[in-house]
Tab-separated table of C-alpha atoms in Angstrom:
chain	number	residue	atom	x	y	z
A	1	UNK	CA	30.765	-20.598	-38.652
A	2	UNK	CA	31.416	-19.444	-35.051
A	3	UNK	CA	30.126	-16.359	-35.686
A	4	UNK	CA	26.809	-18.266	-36.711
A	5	UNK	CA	26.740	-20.481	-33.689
A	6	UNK	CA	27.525	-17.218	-31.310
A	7	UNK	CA	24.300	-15.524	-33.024
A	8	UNK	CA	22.435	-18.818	-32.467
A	9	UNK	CA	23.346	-18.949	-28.633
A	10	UNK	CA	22.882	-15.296	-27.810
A	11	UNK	CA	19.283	-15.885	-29.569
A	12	UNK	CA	18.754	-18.825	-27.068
A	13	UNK	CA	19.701	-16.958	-24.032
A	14	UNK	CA	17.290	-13.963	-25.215
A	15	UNK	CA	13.911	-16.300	-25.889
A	16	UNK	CA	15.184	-17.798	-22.206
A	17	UNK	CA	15.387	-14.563	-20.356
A	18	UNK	CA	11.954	-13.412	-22.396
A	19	UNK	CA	10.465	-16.352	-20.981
A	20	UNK	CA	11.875	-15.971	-17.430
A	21	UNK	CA	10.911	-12.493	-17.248
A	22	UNK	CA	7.376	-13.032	-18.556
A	23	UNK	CA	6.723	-16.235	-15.640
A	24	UNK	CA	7.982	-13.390	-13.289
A	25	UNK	CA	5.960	-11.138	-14.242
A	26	UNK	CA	3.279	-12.955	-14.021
A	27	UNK	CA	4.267	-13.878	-10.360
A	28	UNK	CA	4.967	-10.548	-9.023
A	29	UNK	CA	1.312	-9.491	-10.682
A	30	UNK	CA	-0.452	-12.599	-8.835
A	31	UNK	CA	1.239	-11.966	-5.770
A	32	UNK	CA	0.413	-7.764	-5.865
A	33	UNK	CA	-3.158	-8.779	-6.494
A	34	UNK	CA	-2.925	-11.358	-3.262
A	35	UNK	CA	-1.356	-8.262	-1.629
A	36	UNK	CA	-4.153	-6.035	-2.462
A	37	UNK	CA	-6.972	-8.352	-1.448
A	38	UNK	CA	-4.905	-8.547	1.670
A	39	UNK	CA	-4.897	-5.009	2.532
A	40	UNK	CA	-8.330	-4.330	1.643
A	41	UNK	CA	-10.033	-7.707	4.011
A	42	UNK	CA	-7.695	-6.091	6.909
A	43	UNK	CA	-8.993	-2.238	6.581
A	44	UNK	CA	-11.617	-0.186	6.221
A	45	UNK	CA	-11.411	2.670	4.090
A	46	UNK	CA	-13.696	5.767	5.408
A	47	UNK	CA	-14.530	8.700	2.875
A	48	UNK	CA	-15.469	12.364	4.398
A	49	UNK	CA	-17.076	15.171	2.494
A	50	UNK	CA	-16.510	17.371	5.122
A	51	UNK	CA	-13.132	16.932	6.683
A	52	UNK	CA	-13.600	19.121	9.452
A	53	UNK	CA	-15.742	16.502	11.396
A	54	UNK	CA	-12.127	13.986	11.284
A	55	UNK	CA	-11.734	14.736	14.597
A	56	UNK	CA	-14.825	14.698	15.666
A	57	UNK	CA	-14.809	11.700	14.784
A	58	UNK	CA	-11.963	9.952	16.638
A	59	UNK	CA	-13.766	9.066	20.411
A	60	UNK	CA	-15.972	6.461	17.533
A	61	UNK	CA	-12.226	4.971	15.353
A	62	UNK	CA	-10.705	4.869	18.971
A	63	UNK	CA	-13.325	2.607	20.264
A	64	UNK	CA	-13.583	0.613	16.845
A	65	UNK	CA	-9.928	0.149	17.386
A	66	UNK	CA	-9.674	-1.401	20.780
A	67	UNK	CA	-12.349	-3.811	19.484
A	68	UNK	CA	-10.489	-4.879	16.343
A	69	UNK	CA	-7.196	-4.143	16.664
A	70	UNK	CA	-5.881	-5.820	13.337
A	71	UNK	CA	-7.984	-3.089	11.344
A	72	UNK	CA	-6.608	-0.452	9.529
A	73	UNK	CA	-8.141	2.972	8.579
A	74	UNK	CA	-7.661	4.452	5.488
A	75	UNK	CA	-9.589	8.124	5.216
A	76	UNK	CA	-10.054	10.225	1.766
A	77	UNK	CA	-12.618	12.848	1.112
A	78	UNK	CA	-14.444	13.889	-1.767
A	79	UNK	CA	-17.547	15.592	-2.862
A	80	UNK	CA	-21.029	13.731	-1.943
A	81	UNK	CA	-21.128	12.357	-5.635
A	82	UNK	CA	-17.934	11.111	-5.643
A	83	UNK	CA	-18.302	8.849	-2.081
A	84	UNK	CA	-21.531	7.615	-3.288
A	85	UNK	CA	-19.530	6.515	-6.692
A	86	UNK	CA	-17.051	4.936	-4.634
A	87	UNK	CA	-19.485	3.342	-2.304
A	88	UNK	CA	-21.572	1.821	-5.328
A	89	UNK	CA	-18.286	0.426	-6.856
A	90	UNK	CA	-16.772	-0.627	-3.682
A	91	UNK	CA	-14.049	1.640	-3.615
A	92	UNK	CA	-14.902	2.889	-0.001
A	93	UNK	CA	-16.429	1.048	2.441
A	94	UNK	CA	-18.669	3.755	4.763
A	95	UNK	CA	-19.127	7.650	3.620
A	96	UNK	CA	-19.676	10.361	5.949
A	97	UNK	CA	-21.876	13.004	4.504
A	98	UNK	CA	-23.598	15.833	5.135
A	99	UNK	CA	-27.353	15.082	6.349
A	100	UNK	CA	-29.120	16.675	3.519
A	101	UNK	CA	-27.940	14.835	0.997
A	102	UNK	CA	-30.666	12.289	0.077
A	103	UNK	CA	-29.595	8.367	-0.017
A	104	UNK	CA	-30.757	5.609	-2.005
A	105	UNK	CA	-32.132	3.295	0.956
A	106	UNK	CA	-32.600	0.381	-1.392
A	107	UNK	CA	-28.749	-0.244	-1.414
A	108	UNK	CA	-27.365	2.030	1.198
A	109	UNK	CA	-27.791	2.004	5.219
A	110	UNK	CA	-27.531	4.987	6.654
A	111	UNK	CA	-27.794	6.355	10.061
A	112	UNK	CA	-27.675	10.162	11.219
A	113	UNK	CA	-25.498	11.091	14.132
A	114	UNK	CA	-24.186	14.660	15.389
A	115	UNK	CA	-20.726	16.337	15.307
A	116	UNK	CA	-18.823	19.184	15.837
A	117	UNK	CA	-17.133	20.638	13.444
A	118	UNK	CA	-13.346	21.160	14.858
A	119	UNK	CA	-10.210	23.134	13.149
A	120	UNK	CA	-7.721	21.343	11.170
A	121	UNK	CA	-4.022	22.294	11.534
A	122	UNK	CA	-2.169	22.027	8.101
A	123	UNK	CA	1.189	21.133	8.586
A	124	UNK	CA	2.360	22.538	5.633
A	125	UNK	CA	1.567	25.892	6.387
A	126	UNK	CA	1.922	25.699	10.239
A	127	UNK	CA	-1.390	27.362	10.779
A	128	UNK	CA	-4.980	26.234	11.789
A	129	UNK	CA	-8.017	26.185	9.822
A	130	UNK	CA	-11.152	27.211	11.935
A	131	UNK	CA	-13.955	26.438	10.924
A	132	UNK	CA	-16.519	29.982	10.665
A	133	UNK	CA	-19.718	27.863	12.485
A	134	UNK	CA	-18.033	25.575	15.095
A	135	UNK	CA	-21.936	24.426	16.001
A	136	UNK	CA	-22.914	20.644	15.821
A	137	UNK	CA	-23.945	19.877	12.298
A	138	UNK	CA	-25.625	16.290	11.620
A	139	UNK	CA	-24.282	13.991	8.951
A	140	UNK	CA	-25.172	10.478	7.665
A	141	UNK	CA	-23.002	7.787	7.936
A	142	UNK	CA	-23.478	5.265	5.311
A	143	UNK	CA	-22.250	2.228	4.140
A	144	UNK	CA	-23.856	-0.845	1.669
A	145	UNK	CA	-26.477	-3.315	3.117
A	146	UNK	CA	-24.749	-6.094	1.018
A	147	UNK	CA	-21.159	-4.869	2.041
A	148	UNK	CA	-19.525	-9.145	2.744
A	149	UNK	CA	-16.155	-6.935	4.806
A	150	UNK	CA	-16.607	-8.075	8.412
A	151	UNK	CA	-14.984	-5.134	9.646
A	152	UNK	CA	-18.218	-2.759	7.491
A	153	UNK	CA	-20.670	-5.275	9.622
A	154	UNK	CA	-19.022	-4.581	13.081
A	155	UNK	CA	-18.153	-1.138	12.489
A	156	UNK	CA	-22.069	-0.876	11.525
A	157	UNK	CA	-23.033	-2.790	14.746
A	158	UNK	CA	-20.678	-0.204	16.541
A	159	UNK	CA	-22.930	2.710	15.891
A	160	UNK	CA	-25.954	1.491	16.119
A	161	UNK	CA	-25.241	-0.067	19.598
A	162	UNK	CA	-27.829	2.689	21.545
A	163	UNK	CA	-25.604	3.221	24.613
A	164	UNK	CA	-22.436	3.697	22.728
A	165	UNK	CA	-24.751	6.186	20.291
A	166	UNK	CA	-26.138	7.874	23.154
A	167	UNK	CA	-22.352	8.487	24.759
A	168	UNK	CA	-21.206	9.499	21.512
A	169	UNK	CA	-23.122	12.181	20.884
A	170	UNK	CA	-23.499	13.731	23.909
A	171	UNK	CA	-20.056	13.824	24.596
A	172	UNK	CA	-18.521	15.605	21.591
């Protein structure tokens, strides 16, 4: 009879802890989803298909920076395709690509500015990567009209402010 009533509580406690464990994980998947939403208002996630124009780059996420300083940058790179993808699904919020690459106006802005390509030093291997043409190159930098991210709007506004355009490319 013990034995019965031992089985019966040990049962209890088990449907108790299920339930427990099931409201928390519920919780902690709310609260990861409230974390994510978070983290992507407060950033702006920049995709490159040529990485060699990062820091060419930098004099325009510098000056985005002092302007919004809660923003955070995240920066990937990928293969033209693959940022447009992302930018249709609203993976990414801007793409950098190269110029000749032709973009669907309908749904994307775009505007055309000139870098430099510079070296990249992998840290791995200790050594630099040059790039064979260090010549200005133009790319497109584009990014949805219907993007509702503040920090897509001002970023946009950022580059197509004339005098900051004008500075930036002359000076890189």
């Amino acid at each position: 009879m013990i034995e019965l009533l031992l089985a019966c509580v040990v049962a209890a406690i088990i449907v108790f802890g299920y339930f427990i464990m099931k409201k928390l994980d519920d919780f902690l998947a709310d609260n990861g989803r409230f974390i994510d939403a978070e983290i992507a208002e407060n950033s702006l996630i920049i995709a490159f298909d040529n990485p060699m124009i990062m820091d060419s780059m930098m004099p325009l996420f510098e000056t985005f920076s002092k302007t919004t300083p809660n923003c955070r940058f995240r920066f990937l790179f990928g293969n033209t395709e693959e940022i447009y993808d992302k930018l249709n699904k609203n993976r990414i919020d801007i793409g950098l690509i190269e110029n000749t690459a032709p973009v669907n106006e309908n749904t994307c802005s775009c505007l055309i500015i000139s870098v430099k390509q510079n070296s990249i030093f992998c840290e791995k291997t200790g050594c630099t990567i040059e790039p064979l043409n260090p010549s200005d190159i133009q790319i497109a930098v584009i990014w949805k009209k219907t993007s509702n991210k503040a920090y897509v709007n001002s970023f946009s506004d950022l580059l197509q402010e004339e005098s900051f355009f004008y500075y930036y490319t002359l000076n890189i």
